Structure formats: structure tokens, C-alpha cells
PDB file of C-alpha atoms in Angstrom:
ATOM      1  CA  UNK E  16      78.422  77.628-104.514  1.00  0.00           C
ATOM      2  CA  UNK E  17      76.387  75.829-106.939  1.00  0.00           C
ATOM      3  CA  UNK E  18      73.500  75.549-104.848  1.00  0.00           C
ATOM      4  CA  UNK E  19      73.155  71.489-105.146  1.00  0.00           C
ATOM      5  CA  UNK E  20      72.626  68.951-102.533  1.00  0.00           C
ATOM      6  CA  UNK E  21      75.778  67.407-101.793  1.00  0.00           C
ATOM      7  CA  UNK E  22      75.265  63.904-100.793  1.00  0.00           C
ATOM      8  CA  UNK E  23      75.638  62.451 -97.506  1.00  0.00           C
ATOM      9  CA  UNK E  24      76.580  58.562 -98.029  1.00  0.00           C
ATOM     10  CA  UNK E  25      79.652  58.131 -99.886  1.00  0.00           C
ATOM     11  CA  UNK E  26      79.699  54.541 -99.940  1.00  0.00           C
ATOM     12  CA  UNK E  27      79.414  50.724 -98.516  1.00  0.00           C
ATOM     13  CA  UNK E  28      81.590  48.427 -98.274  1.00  0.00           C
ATOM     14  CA  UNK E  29      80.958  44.640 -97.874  1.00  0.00           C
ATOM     15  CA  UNK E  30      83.151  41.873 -96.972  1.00  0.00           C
ATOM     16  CA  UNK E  31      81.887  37.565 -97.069  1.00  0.00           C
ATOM     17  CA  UNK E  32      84.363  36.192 -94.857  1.00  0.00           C
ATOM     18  CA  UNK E  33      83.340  32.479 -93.730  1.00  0.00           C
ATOM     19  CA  UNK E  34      79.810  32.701 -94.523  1.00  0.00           C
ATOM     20  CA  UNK E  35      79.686  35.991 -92.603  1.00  0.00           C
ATOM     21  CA  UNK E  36      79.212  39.650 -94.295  1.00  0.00           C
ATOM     22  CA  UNK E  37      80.251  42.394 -92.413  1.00  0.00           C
ATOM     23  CA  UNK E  38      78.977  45.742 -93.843  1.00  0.00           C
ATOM     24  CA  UNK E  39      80.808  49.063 -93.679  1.00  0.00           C
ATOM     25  CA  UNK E  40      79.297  52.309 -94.394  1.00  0.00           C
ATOM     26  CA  UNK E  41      81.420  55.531 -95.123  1.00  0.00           C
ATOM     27  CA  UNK E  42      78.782  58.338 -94.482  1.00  0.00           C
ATOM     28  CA  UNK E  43      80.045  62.202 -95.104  1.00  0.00           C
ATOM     29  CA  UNK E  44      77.754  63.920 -92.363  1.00  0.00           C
ATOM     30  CA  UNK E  45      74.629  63.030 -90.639  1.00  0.00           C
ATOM     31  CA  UNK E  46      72.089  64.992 -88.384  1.00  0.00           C
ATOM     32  CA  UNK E  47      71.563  63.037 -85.259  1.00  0.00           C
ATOM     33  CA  UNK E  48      68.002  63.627 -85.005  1.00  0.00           C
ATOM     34  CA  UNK E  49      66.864  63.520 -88.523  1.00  0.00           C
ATOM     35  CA  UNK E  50      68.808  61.231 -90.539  1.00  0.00           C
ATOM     36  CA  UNK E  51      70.674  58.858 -87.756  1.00  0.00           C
ATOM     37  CA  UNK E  52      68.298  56.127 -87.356  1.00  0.00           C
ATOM     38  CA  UNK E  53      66.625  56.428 -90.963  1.00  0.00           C
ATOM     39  CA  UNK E  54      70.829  55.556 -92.402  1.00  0.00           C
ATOM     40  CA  UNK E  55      71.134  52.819 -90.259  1.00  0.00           C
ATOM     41  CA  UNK E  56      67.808  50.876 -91.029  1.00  0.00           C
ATOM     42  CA  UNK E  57      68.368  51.506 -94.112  1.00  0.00           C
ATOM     43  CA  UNK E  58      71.608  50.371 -94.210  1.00  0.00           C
ATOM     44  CA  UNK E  59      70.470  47.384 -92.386  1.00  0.00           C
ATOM     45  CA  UNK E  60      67.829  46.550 -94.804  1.00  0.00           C
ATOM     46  CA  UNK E  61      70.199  46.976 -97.923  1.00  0.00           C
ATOM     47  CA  UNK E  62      72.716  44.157 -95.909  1.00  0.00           C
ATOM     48  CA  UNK E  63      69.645  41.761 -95.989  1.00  0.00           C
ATOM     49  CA  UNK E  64      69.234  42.630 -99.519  1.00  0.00           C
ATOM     50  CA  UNK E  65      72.342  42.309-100.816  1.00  0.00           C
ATOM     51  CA  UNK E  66      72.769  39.083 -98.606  1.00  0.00           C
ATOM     52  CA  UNK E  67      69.861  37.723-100.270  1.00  0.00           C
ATOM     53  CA  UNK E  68      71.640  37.795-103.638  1.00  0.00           C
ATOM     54  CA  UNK E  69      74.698  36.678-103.115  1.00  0.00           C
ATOM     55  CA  UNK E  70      75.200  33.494-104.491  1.00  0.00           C
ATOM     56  CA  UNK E  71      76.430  31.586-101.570  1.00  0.00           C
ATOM     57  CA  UNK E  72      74.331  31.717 -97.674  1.00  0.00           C
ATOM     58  CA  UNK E  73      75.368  34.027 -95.338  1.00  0.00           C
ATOM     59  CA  UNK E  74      74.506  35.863 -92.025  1.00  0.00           C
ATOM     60  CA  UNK E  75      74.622  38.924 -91.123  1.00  0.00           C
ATOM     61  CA  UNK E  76      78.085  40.513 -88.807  1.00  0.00           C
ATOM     62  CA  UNK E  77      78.451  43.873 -87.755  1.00  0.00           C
ATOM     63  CA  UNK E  78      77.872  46.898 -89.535  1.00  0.00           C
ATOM     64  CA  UNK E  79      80.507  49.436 -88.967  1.00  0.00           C
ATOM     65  CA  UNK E  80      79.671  53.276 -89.517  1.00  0.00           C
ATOM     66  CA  UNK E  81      81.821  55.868 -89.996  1.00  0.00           C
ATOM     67  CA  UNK E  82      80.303  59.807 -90.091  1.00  0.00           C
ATOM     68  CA  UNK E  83      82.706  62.289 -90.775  1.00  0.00           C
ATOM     69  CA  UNK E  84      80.461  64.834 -89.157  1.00  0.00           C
ATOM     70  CA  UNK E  85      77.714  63.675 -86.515  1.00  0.00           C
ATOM     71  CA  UNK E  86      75.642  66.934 -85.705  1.00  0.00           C
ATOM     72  CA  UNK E  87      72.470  68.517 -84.882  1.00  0.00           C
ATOM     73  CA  UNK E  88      71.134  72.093 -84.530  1.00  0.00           C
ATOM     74  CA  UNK E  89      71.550  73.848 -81.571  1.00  0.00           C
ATOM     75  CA  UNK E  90      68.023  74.950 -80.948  1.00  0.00           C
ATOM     76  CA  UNK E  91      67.588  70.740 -80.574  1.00  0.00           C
ATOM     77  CA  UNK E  92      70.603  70.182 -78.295  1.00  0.00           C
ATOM     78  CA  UNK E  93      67.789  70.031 -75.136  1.00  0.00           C
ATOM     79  CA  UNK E  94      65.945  67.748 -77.070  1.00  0.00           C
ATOM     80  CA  UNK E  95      69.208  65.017 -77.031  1.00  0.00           C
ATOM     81  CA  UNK E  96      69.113  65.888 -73.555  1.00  0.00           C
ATOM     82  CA  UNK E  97      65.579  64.437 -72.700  1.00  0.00           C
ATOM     83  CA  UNK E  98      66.611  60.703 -74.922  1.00  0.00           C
ATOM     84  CA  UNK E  99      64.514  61.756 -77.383  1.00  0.00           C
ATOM     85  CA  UNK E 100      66.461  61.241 -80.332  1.00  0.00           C
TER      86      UNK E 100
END
């Protein structure tokens, strides 16, 4: 009602186990064809970062990503259709 953006991500989680960090990202909704590949690069890329800092070497596990609401707009439905994404 207030007319602001409401975010999207709502938060990461990360968890070292044996030299290992598997990343979790809580994301509230996400349009398939405009925002799914951008979050998960990005996501990626923050991993690397944040692996980079930590103070003891690790590699990089699985990432884990959970949408509350994967959509896109029906005019583009056809467009999933064709793989074009």
C-alpha cells in the first residue's frame, strides 16, 4: 500500500563444515526470466567472496535455493516453451 519495492532476497545462509561451505539462499519471489540466472551468479560470486575471507581454506559445496514464488508473466509463458530462458 505504500508503494515501495519489497525486496526479493531475504537472506543467505552459510555453513564451513570440513573445509567445505555450503551456501543457502532464502529468496521471497523470483521471475524466471528476468531475475533467475542474475540471483544465482550472483549468489555464486558472493560464495567465492565470502570464501575468500574466511580465515581458514575452503571449497565451494552446493548452493541450495529456496523461492517462495518462482513465476513469470503470462504473455512470456511461450517464450519458456522455446528454452529460451
Amino acid at each position: 500500500d505504500r508503494k515501495e519495492r519489497v525486496p526479493c532476497s531475504l537472506g543467505y545462509h552459510f555453513l564451513v563444515r570440513n573445509g567445505i561451505m555450503e551456501l543457502t539462499y532464502h529468496i521471497r519471489s523470483c521471475d524466471i526470466r528476468r531475475h533467475f540466472k542474475n540471483d544465482i551468479y550472483l549468489t555464486v560470486r558472493l560464495a567465492q567472496w565470502v570464501a575468500k575471507r574466511i580465515k581458514e581454506e575452503v571449497n565451494l559445496g552446493n548452493l541450495y535455493m529456496w523461492i517462495g514464488s518462482l513465476h513469470c508473466w503470462e504473455a512470456e509463458k511461450e517464450m519458456l516453451k522455446g528454452g529460451k530462458v
